[in-house]
PDB file of C-alpha atoms in Angstrom:
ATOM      1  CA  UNK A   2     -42.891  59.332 -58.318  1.00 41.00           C
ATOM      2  CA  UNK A   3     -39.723  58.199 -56.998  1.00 43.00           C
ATOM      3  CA  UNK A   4     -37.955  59.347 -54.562  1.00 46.00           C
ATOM      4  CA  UNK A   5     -34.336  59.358 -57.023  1.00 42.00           C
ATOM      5  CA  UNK A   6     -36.055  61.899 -59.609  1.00 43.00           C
ATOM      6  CA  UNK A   7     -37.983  64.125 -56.955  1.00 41.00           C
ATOM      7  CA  UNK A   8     -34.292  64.349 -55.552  1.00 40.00           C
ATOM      8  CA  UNK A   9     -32.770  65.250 -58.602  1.00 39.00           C
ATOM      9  CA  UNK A  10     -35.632  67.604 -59.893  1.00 36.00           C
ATOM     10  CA  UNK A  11     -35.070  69.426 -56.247  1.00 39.00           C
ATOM     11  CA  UNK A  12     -31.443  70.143 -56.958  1.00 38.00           C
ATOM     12  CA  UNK A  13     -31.928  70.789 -60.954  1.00 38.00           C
ATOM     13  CA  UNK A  14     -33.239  74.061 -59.892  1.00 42.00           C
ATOM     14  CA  UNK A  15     -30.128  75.707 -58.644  1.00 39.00           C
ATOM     15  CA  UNK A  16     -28.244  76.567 -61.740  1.00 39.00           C
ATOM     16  CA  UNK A  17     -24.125  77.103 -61.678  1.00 37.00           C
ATOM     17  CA  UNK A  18     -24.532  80.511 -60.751  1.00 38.00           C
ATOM     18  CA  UNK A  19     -27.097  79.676 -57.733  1.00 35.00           C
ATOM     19  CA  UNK A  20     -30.467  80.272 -57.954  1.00 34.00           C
ATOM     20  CA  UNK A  21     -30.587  81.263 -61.780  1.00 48.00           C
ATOM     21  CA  UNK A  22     -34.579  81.296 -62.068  1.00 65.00           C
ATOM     22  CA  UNK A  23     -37.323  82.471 -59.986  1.00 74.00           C
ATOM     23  CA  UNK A  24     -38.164  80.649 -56.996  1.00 78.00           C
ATOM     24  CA  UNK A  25     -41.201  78.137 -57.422  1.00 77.00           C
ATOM     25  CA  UNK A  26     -43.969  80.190 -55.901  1.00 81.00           C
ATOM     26  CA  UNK A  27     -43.115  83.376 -58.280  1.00 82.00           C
ATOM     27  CA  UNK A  28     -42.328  81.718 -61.466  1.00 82.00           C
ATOM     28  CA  UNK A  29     -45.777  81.053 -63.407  1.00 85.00           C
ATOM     29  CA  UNK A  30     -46.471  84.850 -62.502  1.00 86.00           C
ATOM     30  CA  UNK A  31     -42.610  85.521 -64.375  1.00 83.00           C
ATOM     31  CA  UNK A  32     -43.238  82.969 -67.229  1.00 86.00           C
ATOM     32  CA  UNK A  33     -46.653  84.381 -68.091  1.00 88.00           C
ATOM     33  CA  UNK A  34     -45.967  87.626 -68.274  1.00 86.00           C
ATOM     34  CA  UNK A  35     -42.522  87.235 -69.695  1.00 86.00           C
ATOM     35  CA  UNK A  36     -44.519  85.046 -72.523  1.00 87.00           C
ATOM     36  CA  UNK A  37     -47.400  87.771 -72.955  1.00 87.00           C
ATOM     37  CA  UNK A  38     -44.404  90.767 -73.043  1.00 87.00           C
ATOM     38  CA  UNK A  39     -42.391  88.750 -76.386  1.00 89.00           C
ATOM     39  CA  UNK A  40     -45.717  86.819 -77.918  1.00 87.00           C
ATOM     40  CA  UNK A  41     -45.932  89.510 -81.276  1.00 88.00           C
ATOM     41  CA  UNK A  42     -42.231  88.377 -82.101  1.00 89.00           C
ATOM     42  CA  UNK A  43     -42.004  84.899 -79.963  1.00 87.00           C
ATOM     43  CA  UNK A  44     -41.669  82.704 -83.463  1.00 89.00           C
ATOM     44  CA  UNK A  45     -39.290  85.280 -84.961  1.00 90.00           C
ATOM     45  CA  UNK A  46     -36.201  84.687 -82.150  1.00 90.00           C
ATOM     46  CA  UNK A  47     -37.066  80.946 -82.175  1.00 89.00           C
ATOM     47  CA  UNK A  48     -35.901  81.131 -85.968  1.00 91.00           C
ATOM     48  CA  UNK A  49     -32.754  83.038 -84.826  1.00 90.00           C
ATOM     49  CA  UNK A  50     -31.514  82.039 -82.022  1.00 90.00           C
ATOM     50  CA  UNK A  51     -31.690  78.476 -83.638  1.00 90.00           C
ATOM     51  CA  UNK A  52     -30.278  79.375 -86.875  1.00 88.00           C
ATOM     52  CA  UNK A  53     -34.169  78.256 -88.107  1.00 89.00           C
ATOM     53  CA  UNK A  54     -33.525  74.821 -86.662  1.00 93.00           C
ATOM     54  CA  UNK A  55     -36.345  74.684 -84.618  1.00 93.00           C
ATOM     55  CA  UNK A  56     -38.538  74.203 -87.613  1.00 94.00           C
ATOM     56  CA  UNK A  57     -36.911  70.790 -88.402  1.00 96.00           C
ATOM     57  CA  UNK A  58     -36.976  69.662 -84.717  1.00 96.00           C
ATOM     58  CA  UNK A  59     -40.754  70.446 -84.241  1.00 96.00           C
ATOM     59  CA  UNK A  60     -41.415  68.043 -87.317  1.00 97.00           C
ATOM     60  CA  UNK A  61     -39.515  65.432 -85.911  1.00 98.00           C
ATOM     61  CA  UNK A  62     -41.958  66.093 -82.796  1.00 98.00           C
ATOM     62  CA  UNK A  63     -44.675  65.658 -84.917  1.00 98.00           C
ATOM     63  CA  UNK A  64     -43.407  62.463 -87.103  1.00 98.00           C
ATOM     64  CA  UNK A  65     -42.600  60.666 -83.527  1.00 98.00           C
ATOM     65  CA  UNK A  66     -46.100  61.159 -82.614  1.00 98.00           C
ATOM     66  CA  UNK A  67     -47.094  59.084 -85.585  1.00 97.00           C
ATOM     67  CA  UNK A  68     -50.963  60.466 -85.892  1.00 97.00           C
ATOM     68  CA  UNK A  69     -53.451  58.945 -88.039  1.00 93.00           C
ATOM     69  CA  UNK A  70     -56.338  60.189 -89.609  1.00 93.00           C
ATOM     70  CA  UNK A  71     -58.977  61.689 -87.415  1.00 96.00           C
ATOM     71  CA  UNK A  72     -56.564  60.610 -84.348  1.00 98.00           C
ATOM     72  CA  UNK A  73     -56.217  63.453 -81.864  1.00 99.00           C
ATOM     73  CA  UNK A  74     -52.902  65.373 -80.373  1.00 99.00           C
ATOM     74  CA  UNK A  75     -52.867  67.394 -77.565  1.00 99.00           C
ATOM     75  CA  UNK A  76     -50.105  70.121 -77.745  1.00 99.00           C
ATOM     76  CA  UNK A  77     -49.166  71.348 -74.058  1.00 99.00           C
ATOM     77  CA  UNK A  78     -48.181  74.762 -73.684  1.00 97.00           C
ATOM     78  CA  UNK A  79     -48.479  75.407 -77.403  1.00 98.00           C
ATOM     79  CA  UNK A  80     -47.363  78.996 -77.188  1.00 96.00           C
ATOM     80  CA  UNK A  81     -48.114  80.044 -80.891  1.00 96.00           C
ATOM     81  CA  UNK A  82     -49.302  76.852 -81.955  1.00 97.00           C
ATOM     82  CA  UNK A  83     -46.294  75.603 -83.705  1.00 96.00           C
ATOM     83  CA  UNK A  84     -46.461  71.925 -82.715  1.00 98.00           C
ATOM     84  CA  UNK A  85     -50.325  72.063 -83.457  1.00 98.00           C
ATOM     85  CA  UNK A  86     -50.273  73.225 -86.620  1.00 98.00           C
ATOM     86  CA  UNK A  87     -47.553  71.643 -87.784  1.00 98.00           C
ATOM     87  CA  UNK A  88     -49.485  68.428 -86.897  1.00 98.00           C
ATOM     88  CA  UNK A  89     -52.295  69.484 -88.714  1.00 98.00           C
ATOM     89  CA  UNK A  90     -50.104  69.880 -91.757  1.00 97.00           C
ATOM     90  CA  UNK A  91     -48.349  66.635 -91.124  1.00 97.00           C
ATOM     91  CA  UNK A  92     -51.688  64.901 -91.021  1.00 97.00           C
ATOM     92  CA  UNK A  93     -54.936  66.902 -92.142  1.00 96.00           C
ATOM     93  CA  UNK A  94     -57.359  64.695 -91.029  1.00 96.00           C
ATOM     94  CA  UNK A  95     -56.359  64.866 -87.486  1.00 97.00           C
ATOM     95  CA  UNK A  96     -57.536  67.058 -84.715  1.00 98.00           C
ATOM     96  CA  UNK A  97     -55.074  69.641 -82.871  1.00 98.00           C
ATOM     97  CA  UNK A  98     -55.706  71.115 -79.447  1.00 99.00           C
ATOM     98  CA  UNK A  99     -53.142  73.650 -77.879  1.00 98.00           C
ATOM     99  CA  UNK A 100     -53.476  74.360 -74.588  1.00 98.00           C
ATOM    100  CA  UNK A 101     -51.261  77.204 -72.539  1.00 98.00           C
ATOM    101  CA  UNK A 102     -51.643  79.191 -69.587  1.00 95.00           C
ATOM    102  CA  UNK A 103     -50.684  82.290 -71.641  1.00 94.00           C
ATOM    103  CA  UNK A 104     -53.801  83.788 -73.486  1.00 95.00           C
ATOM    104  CA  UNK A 105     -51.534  85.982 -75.412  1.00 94.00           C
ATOM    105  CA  UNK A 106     -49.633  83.704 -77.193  1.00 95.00           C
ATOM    106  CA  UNK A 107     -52.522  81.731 -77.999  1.00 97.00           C
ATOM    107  CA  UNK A 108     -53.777  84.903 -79.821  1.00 96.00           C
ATOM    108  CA  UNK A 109     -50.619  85.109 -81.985  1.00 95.00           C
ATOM    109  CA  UNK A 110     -50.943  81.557 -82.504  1.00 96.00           C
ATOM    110  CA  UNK A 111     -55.157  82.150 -83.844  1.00 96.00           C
ATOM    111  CA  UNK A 112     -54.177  84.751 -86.455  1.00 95.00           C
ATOM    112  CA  UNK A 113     -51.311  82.146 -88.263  1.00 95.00           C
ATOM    113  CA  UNK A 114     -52.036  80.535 -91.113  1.00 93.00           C
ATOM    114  CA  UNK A 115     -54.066  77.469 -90.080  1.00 95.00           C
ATOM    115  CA  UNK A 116     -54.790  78.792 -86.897  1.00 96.00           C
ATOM    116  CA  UNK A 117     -58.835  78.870 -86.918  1.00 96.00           C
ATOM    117  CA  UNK A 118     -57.957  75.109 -87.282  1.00 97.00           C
ATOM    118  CA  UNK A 119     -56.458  74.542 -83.865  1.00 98.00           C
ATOM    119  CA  UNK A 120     -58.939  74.505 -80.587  1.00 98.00           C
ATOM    120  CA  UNK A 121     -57.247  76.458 -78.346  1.00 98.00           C
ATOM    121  CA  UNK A 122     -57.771  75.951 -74.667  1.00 98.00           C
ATOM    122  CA  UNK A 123     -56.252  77.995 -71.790  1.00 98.00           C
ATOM    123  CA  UNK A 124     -54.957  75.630 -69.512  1.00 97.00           C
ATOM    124  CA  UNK A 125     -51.951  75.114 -66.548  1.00 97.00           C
ATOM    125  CA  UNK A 126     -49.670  71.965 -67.803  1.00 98.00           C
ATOM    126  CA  UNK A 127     -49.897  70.860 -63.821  1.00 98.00           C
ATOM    127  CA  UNK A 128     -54.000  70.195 -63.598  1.00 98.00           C
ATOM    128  CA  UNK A 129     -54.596  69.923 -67.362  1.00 98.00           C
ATOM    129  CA  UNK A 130     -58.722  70.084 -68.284  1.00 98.00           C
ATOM    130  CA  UNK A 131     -59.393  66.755 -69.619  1.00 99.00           C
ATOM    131  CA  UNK A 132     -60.604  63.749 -69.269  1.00 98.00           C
ATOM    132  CA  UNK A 133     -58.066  60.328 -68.928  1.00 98.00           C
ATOM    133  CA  UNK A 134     -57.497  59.309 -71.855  1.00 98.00           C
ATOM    134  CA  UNK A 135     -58.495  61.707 -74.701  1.00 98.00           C
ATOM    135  CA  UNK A 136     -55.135  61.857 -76.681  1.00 99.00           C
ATOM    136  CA  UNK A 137     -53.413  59.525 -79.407  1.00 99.00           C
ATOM    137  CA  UNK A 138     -50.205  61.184 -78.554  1.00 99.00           C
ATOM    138  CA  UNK A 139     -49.339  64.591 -76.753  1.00 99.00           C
ATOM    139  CA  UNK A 140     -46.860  66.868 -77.490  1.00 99.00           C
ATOM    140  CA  UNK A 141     -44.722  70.073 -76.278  1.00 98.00           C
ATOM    141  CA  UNK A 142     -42.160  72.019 -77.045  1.00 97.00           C
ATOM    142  CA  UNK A 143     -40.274  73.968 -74.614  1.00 95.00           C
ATOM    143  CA  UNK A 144     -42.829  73.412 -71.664  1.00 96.00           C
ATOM    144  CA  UNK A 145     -40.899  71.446 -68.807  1.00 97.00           C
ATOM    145  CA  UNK A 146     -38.032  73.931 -68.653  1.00 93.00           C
ATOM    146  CA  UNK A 147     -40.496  76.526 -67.491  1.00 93.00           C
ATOM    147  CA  UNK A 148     -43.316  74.291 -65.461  1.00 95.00           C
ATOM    148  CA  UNK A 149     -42.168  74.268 -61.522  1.00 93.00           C
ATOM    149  CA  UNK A 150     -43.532  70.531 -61.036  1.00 96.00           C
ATOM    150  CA  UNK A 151     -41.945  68.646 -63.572  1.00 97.00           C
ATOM    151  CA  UNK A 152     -42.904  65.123 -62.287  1.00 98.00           C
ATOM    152  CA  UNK A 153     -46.261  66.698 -62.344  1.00 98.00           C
ATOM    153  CA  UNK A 154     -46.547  67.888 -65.566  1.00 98.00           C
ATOM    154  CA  UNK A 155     -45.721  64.843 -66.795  1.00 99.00           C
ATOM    155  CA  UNK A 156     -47.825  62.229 -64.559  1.00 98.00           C
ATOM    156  CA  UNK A 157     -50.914  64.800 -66.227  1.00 99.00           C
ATOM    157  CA  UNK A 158     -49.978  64.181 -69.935  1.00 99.00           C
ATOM    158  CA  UNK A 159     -49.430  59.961 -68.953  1.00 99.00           C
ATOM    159  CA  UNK A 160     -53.238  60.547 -67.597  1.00 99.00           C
ATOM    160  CA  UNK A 161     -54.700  62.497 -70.502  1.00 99.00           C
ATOM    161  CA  UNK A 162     -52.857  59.587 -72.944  1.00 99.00           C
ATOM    162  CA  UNK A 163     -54.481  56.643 -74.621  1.00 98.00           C
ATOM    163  CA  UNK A 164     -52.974  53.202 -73.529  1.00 98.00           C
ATOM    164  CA  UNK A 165     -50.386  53.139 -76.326  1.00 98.00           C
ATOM    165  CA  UNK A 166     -50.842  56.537 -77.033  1.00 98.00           C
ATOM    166  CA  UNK A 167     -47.511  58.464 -78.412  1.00 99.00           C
ATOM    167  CA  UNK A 168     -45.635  61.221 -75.867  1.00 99.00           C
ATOM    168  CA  UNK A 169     -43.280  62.970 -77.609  1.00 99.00           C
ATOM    169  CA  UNK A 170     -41.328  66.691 -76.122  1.00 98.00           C
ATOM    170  CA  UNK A 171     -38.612  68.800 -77.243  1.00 98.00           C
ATOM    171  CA  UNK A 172     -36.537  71.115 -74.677  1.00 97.00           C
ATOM    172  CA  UNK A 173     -33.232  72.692 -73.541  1.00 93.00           C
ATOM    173  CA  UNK A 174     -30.704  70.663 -71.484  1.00 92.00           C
ATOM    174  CA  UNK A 175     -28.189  72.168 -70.464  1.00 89.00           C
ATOM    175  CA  UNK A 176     -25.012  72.039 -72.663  1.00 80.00           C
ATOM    176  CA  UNK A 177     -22.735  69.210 -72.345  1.00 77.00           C
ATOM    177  CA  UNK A 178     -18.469  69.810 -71.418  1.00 80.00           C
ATOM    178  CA  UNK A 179     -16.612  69.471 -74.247  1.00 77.00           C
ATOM    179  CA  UNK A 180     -14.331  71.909 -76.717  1.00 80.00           C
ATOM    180  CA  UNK A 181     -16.840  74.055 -77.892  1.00 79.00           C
ATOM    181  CA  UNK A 182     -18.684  74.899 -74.358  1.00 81.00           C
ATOM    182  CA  UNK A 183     -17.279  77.916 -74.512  1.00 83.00           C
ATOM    183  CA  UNK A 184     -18.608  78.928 -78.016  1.00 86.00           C
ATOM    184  CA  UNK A 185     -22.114  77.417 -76.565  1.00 82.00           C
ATOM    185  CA  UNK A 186     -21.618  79.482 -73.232  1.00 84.00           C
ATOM    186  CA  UNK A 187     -21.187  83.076 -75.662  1.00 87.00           C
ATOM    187  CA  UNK A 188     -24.391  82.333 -77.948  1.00 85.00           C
ATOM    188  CA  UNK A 189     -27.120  81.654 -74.564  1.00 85.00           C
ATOM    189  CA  UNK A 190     -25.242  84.416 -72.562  1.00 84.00           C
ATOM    190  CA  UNK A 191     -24.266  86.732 -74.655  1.00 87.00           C
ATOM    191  CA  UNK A 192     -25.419  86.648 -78.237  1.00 89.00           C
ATOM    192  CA  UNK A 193     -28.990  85.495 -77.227  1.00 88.00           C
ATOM    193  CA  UNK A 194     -29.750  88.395 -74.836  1.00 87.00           C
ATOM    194  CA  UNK A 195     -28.662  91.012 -77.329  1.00 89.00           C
ATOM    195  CA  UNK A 196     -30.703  89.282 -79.973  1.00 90.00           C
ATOM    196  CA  UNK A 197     -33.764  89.366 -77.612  1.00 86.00           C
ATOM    197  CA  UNK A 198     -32.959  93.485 -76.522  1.00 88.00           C
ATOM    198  CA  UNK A 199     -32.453  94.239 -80.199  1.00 90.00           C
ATOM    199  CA  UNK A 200     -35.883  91.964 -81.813  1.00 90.00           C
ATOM    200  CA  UNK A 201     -38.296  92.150 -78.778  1.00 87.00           C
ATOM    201  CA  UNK A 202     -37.253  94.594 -76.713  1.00 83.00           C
ATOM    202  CA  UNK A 203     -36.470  92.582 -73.737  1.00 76.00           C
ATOM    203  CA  UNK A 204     -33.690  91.088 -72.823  1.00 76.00           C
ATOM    204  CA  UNK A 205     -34.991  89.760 -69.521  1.00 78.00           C
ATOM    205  CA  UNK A 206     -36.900  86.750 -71.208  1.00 81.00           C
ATOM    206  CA  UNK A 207     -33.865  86.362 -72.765  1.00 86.00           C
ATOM    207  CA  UNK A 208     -31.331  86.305 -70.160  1.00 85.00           C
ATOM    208  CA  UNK A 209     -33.798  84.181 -68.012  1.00 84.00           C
ATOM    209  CA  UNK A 210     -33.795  81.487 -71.205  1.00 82.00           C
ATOM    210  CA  UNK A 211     -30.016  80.386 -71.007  1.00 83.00           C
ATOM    211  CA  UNK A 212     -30.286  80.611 -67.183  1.00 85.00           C
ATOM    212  CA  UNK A 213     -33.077  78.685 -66.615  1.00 84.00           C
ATOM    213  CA  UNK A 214     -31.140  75.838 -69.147  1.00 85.00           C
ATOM    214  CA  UNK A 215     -28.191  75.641 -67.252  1.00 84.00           C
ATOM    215  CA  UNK A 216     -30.522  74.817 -64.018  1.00 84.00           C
ATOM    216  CA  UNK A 217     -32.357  72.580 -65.747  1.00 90.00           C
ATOM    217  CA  UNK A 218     -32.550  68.548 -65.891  1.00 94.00           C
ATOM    218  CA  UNK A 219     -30.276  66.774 -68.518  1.00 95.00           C
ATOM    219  CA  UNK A 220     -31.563  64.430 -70.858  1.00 96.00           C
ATOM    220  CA  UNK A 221     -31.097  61.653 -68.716  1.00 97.00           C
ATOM    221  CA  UNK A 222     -32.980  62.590 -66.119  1.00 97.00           C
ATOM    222  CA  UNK A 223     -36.302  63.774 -68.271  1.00 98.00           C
ATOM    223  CA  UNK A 224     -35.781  60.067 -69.264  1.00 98.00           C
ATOM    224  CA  UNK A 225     -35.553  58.679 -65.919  1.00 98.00           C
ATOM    225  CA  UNK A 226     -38.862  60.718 -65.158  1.00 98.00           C
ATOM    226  CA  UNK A 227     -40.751  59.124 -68.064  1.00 99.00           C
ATOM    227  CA  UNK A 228     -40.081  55.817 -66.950  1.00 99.00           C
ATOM    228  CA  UNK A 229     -41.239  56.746 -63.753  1.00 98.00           C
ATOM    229  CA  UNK A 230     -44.626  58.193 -64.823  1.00 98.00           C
ATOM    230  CA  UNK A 231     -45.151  54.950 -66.442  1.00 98.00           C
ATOM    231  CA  UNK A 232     -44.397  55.758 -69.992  1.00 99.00           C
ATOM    232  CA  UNK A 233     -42.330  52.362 -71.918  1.00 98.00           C
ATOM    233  CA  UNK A 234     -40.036  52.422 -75.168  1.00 98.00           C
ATOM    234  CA  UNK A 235     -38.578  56.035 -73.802  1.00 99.00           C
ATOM    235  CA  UNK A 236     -35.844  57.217 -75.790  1.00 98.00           C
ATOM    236  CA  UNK A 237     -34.085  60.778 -76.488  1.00 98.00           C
ATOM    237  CA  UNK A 238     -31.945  62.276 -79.298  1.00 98.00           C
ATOM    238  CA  UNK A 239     -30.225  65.191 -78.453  1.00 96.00           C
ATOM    239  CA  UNK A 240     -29.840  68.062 -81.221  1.00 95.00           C
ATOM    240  CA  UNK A 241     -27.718  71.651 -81.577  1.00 90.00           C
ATOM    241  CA  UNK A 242     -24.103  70.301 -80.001  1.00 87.00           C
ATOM    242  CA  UNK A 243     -26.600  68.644 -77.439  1.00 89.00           C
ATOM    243  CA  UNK A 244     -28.381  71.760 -76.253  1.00 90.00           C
ATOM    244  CA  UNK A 245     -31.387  70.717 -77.330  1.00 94.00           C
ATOM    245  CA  UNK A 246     -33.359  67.202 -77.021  1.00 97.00           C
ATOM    246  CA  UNK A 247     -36.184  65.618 -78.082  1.00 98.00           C
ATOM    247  CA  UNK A 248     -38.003  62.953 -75.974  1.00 99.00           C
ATOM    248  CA  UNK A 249     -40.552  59.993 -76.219  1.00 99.00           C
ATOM    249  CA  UNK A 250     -42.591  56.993 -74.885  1.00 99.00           C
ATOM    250  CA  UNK A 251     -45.603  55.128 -75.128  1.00 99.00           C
ATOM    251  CA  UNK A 252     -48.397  54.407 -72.263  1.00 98.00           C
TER     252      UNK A 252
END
């Protein structure tokens, strides 16, 4: 990894308001439990807070990864499986594997419809439990944001890849200056937390989601860091007055 994006993942970390998220050693502790704590209504405030959005951009995940029948996908921290089984309705004949480090939201994710489909596997994004090579394409959505080795986490899914296998990842960046910042600034801050008080019953999770945005890398940077794991043909799109994006690549 070079030197430029190790540099610029170190200083992604301190948000505008200083340090906006846990420090490294204390945050997969925070993000698991703050995943377990909202799992039973997770998928709900993903429909909300995006206005249902989220729906349409995990598809576009899925039709980037291009599968094939009987080709594989490996969805990193899958949360409730939405990427997975959205794959598997995409393409039947494929095979789905979701993998998080949060055994809870994996459970939500079995009793969906579909779910017995998906093989679930409890797994950290950073040392990921399978062989090089097993994957046409893998997939995430909203994993980097919360891993604390980003470089990492991606050099792992380049290893588990095929040569010419599909990567393909949707996340926050944080939200671009322009007239309707401050419109943007009210729904994470202010609209989201009271949405996550009111539907899950904590607004912590939610209060730590448009923090940890704002401290996080923009697009540009995720793209510098798949060129620098090795992955070729990387592009981005960005989506929701650029608060979201969605990245790929090929091995």
């Amino acid at each position: 990894m070079g030197r430029r994006c190790r540099a610029c993942w170190a200083r992604s970390r301190r948000g505008p308001r200083g340090w906006a998220v846990p420090p490294a050693a204390e945050r997969p502790a925070f993000v698991r439990a703050m995943f377990a704590s909202i799992a039973p209504r997770y998928d709900l405030m993903n429909r909300l807070m995006t206005l249902g959005q989220d729906r349409t951009w995990r598809r576009e995940v899925v039709r980037r990864a291009t599968l094939g029948e009987g080709q594989r996908l490996l969805d990193v921290g899958t949360g409730t499986g939405d990427i997975a089984l959205e794959a598997l309705r995409q393409a039947p004949g494929a095979l789905a594997v979701g993998a998080d480090f949060t055994p809870g939201m994996m459970r939500a994710g079995r009793s969906r419809a579909g779910g017995a489909r998906v093989r679930w596997v409890v797994a950290d994004a950073l040392h990921l439990p399978f062989a090089g090579g097993s994957f046409d394409a893998v997939a995430s959505g909203y994993l980097l944001r919360n891993v604390t080795d980003v470089p990492q986490a991606l050099a792992e899914q380049h290893r588990v890849l095929r040569s010419k296998g599909r990567f393909v990842c949707l996340d926050t960046t944080p939200p671009p200056r322009s007239i309707l910042r401050p419109f943007i600034h009210f729904h994470l801050h202010v609209m989201i937390p009271l949405m996550g008080r009111v539907i899950t019953g904590s607004s912590a999770a939610y209060t730590y989601l448009p923090d940890s945005t704002e401290a996080f890398l923009s697009a540009e940077i995720i793209a510098d860091h798949l060129r620098a794991v090795g992955l070729r043909a990387v592009g981005f799109v960005r989506r929701m007055l650029g608060t979201m994006a969605i990245h790929w690549g090929v091995k």
